[in-house]
Tab-separated table of C-alpha atoms in Angstrom:
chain	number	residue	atom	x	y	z
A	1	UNK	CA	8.530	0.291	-10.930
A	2	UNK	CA	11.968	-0.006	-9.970
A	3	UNK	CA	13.074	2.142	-11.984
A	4	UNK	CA	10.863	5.402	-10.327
A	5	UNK	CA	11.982	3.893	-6.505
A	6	UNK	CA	8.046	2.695	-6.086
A	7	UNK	CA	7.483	-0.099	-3.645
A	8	UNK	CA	4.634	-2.017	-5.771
A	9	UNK	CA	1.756	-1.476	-7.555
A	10	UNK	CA	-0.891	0.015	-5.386
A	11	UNK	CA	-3.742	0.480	-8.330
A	12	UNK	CA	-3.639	-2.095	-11.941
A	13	UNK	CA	-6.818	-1.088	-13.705
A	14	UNK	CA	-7.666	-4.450	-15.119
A	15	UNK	CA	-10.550	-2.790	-17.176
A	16	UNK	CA	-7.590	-1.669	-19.449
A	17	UNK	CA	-7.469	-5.567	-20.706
A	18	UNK	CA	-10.735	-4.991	-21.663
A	19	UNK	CA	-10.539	-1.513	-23.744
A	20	UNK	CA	-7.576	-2.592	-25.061
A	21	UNK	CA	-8.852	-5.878	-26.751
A	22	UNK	CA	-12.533	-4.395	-27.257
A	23	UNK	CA	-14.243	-7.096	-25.815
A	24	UNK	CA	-13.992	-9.086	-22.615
A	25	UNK	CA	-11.308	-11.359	-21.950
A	26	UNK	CA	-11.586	-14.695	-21.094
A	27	UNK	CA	-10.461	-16.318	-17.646
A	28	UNK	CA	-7.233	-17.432	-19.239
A	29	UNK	CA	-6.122	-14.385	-21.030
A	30	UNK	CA	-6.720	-12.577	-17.763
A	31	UNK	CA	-4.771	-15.024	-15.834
A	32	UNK	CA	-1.878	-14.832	-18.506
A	33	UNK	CA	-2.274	-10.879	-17.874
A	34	UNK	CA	-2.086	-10.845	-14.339
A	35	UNK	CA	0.284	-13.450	-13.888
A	36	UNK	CA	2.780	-11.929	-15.789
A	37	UNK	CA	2.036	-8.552	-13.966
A	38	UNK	CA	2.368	-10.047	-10.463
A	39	UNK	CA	5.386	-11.909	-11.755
A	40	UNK	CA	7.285	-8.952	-12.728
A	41	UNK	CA	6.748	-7.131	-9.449
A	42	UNK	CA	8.319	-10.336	-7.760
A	43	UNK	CA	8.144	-9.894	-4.104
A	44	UNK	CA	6.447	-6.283	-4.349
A	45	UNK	CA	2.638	-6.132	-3.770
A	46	UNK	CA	0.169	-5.483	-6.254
A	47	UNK	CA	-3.581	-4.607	-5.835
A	48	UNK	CA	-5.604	-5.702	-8.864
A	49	UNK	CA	-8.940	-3.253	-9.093
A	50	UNK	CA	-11.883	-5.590	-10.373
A	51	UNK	CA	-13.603	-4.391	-13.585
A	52	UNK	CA	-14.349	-0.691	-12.885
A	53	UNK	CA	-16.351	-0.277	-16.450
A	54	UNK	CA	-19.106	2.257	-17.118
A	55	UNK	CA	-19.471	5.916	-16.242
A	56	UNK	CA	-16.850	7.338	-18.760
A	57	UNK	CA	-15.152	3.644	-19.629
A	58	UNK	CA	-17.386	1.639	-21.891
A	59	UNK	CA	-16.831	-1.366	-23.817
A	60	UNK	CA	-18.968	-4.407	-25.429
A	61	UNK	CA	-22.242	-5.377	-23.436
A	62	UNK	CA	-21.534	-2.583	-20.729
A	63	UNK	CA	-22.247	0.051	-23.354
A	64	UNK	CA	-25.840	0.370	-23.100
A	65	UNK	CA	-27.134	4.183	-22.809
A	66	UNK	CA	-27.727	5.603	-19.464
A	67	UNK	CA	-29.117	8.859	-18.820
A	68	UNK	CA	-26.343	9.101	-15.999
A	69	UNK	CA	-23.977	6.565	-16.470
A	70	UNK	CA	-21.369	7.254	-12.959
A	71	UNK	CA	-24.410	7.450	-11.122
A	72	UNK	CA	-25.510	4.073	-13.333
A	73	UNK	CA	-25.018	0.489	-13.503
A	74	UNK	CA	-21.142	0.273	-13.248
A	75	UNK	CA	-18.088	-1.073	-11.640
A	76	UNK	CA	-19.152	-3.569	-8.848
A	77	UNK	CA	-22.944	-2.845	-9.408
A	78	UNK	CA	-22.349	-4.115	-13.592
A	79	UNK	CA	-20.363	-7.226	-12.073
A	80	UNK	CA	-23.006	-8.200	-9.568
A	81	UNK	CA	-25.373	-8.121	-12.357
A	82	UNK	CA	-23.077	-10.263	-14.650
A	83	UNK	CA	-21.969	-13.140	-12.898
A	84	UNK	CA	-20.317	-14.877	-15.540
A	85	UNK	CA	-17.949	-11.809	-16.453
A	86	UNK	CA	-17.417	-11.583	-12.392
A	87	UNK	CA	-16.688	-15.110	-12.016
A	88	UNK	CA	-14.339	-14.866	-14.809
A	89	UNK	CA	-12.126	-12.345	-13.312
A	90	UNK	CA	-12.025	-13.229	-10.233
A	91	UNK	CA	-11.146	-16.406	-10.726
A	92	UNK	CA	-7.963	-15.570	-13.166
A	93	UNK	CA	-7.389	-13.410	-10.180
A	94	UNK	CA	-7.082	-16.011	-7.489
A	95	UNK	CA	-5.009	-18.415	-9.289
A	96	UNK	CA	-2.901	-15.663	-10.501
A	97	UNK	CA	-2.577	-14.371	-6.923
A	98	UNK	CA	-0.425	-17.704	-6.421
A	99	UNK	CA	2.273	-16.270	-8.398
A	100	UNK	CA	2.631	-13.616	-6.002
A	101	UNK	CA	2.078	-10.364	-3.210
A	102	UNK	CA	-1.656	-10.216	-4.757
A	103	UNK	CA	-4.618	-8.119	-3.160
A	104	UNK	CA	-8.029	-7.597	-4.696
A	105	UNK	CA	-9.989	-4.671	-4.398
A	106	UNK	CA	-13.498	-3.954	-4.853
A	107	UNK	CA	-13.925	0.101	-6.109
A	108	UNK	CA	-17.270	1.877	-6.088
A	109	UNK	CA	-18.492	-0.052	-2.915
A	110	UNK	CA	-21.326	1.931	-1.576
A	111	UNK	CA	-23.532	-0.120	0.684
A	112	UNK	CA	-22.582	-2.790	3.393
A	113	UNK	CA	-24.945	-5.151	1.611
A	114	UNK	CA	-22.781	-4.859	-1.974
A	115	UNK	CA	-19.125	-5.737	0.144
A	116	UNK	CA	-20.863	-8.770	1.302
A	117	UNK	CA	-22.061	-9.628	-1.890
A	118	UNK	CA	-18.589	-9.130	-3.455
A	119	UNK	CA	-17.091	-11.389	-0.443
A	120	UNK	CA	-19.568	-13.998	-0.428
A	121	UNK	CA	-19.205	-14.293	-4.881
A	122	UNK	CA	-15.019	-14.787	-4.590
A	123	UNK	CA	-15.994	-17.539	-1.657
A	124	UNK	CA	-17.952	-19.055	-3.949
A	125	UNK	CA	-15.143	-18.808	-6.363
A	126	UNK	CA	-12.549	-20.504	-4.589
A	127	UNK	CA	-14.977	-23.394	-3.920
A	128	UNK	CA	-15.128	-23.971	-7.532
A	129	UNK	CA	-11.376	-23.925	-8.365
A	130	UNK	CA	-10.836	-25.837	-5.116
A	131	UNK	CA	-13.629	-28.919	-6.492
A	132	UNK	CA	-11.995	-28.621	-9.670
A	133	UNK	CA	-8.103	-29.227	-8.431
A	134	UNK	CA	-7.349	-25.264	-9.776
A	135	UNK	CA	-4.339	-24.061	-7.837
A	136	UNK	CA	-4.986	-20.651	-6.432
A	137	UNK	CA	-4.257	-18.453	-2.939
A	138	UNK	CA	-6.862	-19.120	-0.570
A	139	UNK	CA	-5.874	-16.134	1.503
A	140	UNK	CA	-6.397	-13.110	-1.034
A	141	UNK	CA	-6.900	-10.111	1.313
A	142	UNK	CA	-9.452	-8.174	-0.346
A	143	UNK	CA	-10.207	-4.588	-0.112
A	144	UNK	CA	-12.481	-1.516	-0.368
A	145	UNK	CA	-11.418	1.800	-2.640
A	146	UNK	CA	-13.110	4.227	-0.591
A	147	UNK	CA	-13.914	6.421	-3.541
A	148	UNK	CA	-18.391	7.635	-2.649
A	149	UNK	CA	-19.075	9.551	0.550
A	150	UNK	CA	-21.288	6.802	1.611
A	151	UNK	CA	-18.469	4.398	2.022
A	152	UNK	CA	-16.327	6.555	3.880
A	153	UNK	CA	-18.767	7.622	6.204
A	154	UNK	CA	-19.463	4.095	7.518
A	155	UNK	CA	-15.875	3.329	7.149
A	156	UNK	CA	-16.194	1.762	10.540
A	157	UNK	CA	-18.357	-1.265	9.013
A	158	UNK	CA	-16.800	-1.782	5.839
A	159	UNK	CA	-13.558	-2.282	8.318
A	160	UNK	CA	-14.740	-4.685	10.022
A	161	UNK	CA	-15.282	-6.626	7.283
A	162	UNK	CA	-12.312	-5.936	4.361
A	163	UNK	CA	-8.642	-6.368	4.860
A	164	UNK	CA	-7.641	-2.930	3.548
A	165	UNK	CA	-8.947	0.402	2.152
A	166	UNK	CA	-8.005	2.385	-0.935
A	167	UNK	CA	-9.000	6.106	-0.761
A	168	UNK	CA	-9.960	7.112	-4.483
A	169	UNK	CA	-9.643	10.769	-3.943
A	170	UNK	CA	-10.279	11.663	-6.966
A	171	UNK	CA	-14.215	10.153	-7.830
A	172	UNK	CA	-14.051	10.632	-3.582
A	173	UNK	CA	-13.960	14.318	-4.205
A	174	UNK	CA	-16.429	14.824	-7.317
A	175	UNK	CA	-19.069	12.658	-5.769
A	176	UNK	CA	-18.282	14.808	-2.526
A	177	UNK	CA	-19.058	17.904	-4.478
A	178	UNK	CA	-21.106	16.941	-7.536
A	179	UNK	CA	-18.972	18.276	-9.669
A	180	UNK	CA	-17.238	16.600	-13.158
A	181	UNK	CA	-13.581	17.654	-13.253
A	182	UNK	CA	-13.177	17.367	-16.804
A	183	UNK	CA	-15.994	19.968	-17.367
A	184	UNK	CA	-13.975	23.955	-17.229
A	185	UNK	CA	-16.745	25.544	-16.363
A	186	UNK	CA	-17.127	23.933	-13.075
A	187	UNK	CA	-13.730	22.582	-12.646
A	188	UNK	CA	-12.970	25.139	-9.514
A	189	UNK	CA	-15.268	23.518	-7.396
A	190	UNK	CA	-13.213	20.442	-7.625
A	191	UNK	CA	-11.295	20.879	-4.283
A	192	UNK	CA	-8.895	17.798	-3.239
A	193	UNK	CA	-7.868	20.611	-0.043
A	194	UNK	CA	-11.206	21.487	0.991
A	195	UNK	CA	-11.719	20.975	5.042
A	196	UNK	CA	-14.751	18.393	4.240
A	197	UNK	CA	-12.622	16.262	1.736
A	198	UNK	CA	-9.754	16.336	4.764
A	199	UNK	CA	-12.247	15.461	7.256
A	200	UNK	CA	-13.796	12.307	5.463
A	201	UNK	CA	-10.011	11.188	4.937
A	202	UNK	CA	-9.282	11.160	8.606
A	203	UNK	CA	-12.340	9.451	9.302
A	204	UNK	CA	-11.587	6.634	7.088
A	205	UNK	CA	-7.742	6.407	8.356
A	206	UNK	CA	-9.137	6.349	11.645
A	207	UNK	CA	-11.455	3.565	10.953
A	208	UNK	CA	-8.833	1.805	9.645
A	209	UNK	CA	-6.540	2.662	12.550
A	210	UNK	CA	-9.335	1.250	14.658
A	211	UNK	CA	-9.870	-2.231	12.702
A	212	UNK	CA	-6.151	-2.210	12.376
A	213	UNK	CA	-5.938	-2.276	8.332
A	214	UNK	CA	-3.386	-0.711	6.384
A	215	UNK	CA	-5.115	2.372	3.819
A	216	UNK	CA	-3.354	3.652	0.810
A	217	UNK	CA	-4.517	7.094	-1.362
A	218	UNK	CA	-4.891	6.615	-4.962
A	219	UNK	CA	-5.108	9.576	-7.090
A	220	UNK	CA	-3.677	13.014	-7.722
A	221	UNK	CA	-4.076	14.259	-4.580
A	222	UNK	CA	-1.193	11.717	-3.620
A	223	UNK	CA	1.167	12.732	-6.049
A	224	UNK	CA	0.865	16.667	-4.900
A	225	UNK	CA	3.207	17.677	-2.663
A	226	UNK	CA	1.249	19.367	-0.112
A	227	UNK	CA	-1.256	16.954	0.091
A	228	UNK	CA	1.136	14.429	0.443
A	229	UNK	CA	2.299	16.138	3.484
A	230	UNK	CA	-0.855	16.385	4.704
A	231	UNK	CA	-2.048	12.750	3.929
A	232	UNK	CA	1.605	11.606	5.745
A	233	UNK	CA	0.780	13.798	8.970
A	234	UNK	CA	-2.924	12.674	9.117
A	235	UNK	CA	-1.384	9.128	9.158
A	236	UNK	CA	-1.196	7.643	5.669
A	237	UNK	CA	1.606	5.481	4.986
A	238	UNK	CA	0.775	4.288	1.347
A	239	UNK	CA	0.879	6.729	-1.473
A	240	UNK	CA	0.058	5.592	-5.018
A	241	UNK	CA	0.029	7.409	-8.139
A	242	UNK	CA	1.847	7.435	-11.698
A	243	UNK	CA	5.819	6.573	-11.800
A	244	UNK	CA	7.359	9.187	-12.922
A	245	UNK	CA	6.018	11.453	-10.418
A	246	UNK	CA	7.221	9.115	-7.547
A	247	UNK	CA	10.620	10.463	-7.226
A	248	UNK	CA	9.686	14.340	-6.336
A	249	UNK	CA	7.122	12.900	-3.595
A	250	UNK	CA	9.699	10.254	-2.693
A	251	UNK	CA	12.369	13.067	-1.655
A	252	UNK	CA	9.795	15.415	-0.342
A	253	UNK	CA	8.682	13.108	2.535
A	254	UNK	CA	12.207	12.146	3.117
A	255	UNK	CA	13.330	15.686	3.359
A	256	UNK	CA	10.782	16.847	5.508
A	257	UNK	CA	10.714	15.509	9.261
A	258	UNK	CA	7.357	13.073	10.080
A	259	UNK	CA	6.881	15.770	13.345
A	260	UNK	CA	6.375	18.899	11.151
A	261	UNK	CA	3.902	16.877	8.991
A	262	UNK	CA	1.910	16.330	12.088
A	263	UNK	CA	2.507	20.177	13.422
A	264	UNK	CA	0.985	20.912	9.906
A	265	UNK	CA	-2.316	18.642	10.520
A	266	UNK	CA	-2.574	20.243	14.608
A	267	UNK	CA	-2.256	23.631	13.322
A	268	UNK	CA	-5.023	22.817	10.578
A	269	UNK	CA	-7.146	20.986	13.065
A	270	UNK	CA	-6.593	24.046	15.495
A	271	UNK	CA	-7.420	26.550	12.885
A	272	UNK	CA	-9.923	24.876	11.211
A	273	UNK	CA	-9.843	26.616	8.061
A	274	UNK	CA	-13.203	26.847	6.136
A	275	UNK	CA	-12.129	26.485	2.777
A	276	UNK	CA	-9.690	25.157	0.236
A	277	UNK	CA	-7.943	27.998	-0.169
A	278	UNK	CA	-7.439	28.644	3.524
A	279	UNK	CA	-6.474	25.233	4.429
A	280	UNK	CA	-3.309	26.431	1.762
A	281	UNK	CA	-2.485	29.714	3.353
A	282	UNK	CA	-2.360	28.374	6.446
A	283	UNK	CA	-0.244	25.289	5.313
A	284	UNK	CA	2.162	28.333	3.583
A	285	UNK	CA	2.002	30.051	6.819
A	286	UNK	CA	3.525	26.644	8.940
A	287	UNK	CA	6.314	26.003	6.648
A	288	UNK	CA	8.236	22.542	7.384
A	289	UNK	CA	11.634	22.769	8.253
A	290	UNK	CA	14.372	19.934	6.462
A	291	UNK	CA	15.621	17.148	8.270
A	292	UNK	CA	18.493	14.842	7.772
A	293	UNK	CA	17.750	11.698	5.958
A	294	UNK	CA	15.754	9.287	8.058
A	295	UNK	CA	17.730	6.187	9.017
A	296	UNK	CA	14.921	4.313	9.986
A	297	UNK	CA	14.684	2.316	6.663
A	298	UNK	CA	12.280	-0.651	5.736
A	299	UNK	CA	15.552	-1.236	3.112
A	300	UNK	CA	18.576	-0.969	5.170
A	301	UNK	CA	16.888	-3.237	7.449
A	302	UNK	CA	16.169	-6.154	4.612
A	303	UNK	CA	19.410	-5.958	3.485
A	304	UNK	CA	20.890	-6.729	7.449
A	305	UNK	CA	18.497	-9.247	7.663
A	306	UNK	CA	19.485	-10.686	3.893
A	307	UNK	CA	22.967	-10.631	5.335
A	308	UNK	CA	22.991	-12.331	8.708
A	309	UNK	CA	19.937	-15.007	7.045
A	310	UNK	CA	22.467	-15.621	4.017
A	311	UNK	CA	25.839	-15.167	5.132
A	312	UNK	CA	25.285	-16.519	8.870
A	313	UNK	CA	22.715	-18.731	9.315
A	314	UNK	CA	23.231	-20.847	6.503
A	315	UNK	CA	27.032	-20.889	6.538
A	316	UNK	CA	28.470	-24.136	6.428
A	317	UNK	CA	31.820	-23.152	8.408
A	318	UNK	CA	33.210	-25.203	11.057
A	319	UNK	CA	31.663	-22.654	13.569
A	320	UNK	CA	27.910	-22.095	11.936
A	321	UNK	CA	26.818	-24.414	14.927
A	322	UNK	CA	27.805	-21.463	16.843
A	323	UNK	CA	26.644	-18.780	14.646
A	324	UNK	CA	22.800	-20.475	14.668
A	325	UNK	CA	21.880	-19.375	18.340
A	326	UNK	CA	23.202	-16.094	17.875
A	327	UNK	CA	22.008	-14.853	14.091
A	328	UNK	CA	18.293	-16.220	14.413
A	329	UNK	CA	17.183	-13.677	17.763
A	330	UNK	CA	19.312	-11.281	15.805
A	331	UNK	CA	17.099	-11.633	12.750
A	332	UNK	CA	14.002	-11.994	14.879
A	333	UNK	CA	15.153	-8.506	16.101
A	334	UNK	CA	15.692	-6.801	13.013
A	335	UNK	CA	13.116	-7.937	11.483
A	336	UNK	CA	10.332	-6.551	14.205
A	337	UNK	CA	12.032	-3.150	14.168
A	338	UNK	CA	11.644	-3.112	10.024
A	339	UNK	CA	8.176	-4.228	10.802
A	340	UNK	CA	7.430	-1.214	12.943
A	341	UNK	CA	8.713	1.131	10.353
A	342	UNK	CA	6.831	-0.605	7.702
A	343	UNK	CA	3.800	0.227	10.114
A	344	UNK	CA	4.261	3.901	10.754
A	345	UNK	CA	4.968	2.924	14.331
A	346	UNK	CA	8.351	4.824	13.850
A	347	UNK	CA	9.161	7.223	11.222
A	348	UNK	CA	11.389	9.923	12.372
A	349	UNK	CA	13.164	8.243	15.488
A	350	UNK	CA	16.975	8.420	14.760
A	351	UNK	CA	18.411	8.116	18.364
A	352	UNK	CA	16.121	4.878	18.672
A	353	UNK	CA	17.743	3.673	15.553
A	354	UNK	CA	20.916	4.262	16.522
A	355	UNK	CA	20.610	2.754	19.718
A	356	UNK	CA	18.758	-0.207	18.512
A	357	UNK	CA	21.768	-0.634	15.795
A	358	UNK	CA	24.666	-0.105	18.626
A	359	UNK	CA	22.776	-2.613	21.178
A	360	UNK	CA	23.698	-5.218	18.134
A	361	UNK	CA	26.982	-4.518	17.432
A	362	UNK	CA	28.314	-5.543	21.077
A	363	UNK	CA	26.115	-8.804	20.782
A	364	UNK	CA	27.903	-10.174	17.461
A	365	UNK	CA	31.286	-8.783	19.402
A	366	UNK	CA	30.264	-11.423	22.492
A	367	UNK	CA	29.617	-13.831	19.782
A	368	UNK	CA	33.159	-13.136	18.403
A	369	UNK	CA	34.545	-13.786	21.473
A	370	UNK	CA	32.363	-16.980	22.002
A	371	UNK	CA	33.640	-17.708	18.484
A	372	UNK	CA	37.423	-17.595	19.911
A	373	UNK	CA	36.703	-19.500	22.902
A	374	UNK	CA	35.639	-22.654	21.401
A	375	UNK	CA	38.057	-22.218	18.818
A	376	UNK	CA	36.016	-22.029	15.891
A	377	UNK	CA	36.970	-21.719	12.177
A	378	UNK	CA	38.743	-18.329	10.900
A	379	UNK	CA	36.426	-18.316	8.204
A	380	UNK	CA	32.836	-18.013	10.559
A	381	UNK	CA	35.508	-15.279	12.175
A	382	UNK	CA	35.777	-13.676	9.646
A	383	UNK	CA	32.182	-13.622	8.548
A	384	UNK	CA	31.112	-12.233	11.886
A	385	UNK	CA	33.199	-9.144	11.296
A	386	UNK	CA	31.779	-8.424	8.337
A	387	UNK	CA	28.648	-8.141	9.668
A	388	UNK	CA	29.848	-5.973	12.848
A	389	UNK	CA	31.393	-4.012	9.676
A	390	UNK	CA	27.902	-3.896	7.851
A	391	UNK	CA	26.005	-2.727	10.856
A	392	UNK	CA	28.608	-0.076	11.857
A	393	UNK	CA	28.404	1.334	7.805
A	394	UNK	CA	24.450	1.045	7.897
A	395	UNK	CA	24.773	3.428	10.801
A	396	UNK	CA	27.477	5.873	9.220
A	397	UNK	CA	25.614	5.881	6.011
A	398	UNK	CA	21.834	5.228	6.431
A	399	UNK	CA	19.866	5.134	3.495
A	400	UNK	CA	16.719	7.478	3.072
A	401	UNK	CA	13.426	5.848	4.250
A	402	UNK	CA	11.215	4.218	1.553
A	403	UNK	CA	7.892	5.375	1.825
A	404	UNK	CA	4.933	2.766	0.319
């Protein structure tokens, strides 16, 4: 993860624990599994998928022959009809959650009725491991892969009532068009670009807008690059897909300004192409033009905030007493603009950041002063240069922005 510059893990098929043993795993060798996956990731979030078994992925009692298994008893359907292998999971979920940035998602959601279901099965869940002394998080957020066009057209109820969304363009787009993806002689009619795929994604992200919950994309159609630009401009701010493919996306939405990605979705909504193909002529035909690195940055932020927090607030120089009042609305302040970047409030606003950055530098210069007056220590002096120092390189070298 580190590694490919990723920000977390924003899809961990757990049905790979099962195909990979052959059988199903007990509670404790899926906590020991998802522990140590949540533990690695340290302070970076990871969304654990429950079992997502049938269709083409089939293993031990799920293997019974369907004469259409994705349109069959799978994924959230086959847990809801075996408690004991739910239960199971989502238990070694919860307690592994403690270890942890953990969210749970529920994929192939369909009706209202089955995201209840789901809800109202982990409540149960926690009850148990709270009777039985079992530490675990009792504040899981737990989500919906949009991924059927049933569930994204009533995105505005399943929003209500889930902390988050994951669009799974890819089953999102062959249920769309009934088409198998894998099969050549249809594969053309698999169309991640096509107007009605675009349209169902900006109904969901306005949905989620609307309940104010955060929605990633999951799938290829993240990791292409004019997609991406077109998922960033129709106001996705989470991208998942595999690693290695992270770094060319990475530097494509840092190298093109957030303003051109919306002139691309205006001039598509204004158009309104009628296929696939001429949603990508007329994306060809509105080229976006390069901008300078974005200094708006969810990282240069944590690493002022790790600064003033570590070197300020809990110095123990003869003039920290002095430093307290000064660093803590300073962090407060930082740490509100990284939130709004983190948001999407702000993504291409380098006068505001520049400003906002200069507006602190003259407040730890008072506090110098304030420093001198009361004739504090050279040492919490000297510390509060360093930080004017930091701030002044974080604005003569911003880092590029980290998108999710």
């Amino acid at each position: 993860i580190s590694e490919h510059g990723a920000q977390g893990i924003g899809l961990y098929r757990t049905e790979y624990l099962w195909i990979g043993l052959g059988r199903e795993p007990t509670e404790e060798e899926q906590f020991r599994a998802y522990s140590e996956v949540v533990c690695a990731c340290r302070d970076k979030p990871v969304t654990l998928r429950v079992l997502d078994i049938g269709g083409d992925k089939m293993v031990g009692r799920s293997h019974v022959h369907e004469a259409n298994p994705f349109l069959g008893n799978r994924s959230v359907r086959y847990l809801l009809n075996n408690r004991a292998t739910f239960r199971a999971q989502v238990r070694a979920i919860l307690r592994a959650a403690v270890m942890g940035d953990c969210s749970l998602m529920y994929p192939m959601i369909t009706t209202l009725e089955e995201l209840r279901a789901c809800r109202a099965f982990v409540a149960g869940c926690k009850r148990e491991l709270e009777e039985e002394g079992v530490p675990f998080r009792k504040n899981v957020p737990e989500g919906v892969m949009i991924e059927i066009p049933a569930a994204a057209l009533q995105a505005d109820r399943l929003a209500a009532e889930c902390d988050f969304f994951s669009l799974g363009t890819n089953d999102l787009v062959q249920y769309t068009f009934a088409v198998d993806r894998g099969n050549e002689s249809v594969a053309h009619l698999y169309q991640p670009l096509n107007p009605v795929i675009l349209k169902l994604i900006n109904h969901v992200v306005q949905a989620a807008r609307r309940h104010d919950i955060p929605v990633c994309v999951c799938g290829e159609m993240a990791s292409d690059p004019l997609a991406a630009l077109i998922l960033v401009g129709l106001g996705i701010r989470r991208l998942s897909m595999s690693a290695n493919l992270i770094p060319r996306i990475k530097e494509l939405i840092c190298r093109v300004a957030y303003f051109d990605m919306q002139r691309l979705v205006d001039t598509l909504r204004r158009e309104d192409p009628a296929t696939a193909a001429e949603v990508a002529e007329r994306s060809r035909a509105t080229p976006p033009t390069s901008s300078t690195p974005n200094p708006l940055s969810t990282a240069m932020f944590d690493r002022l905030i790790s600064f003033l927090r570590e070197t300020l607030w809990r110095s123990d120089t003869t003039g920290s007493k002095w430093l307290d009042p000064l660093v803590r609305p300073l962090c407060f302040i930082i740490l509100t603009a990284r939130n709004c970047i983190r948001d999407g409030a702000m993504l291409h606003a380098s006068a505001l950041t520049y400003i906002t950055m200069l507006a602190i530098v003259p407040v730890l210069a008072l506090g110098l002063t304030s420093l001198k007056a009361f004739g504090a220590g050279d040492l919490a002096e000297q510390k509060l240069l360093g930080s004017i120092e930091t701030i002044v390189g974080a604005l003569d070298a911003a880092p590029d922005p980290d998108p999710e």
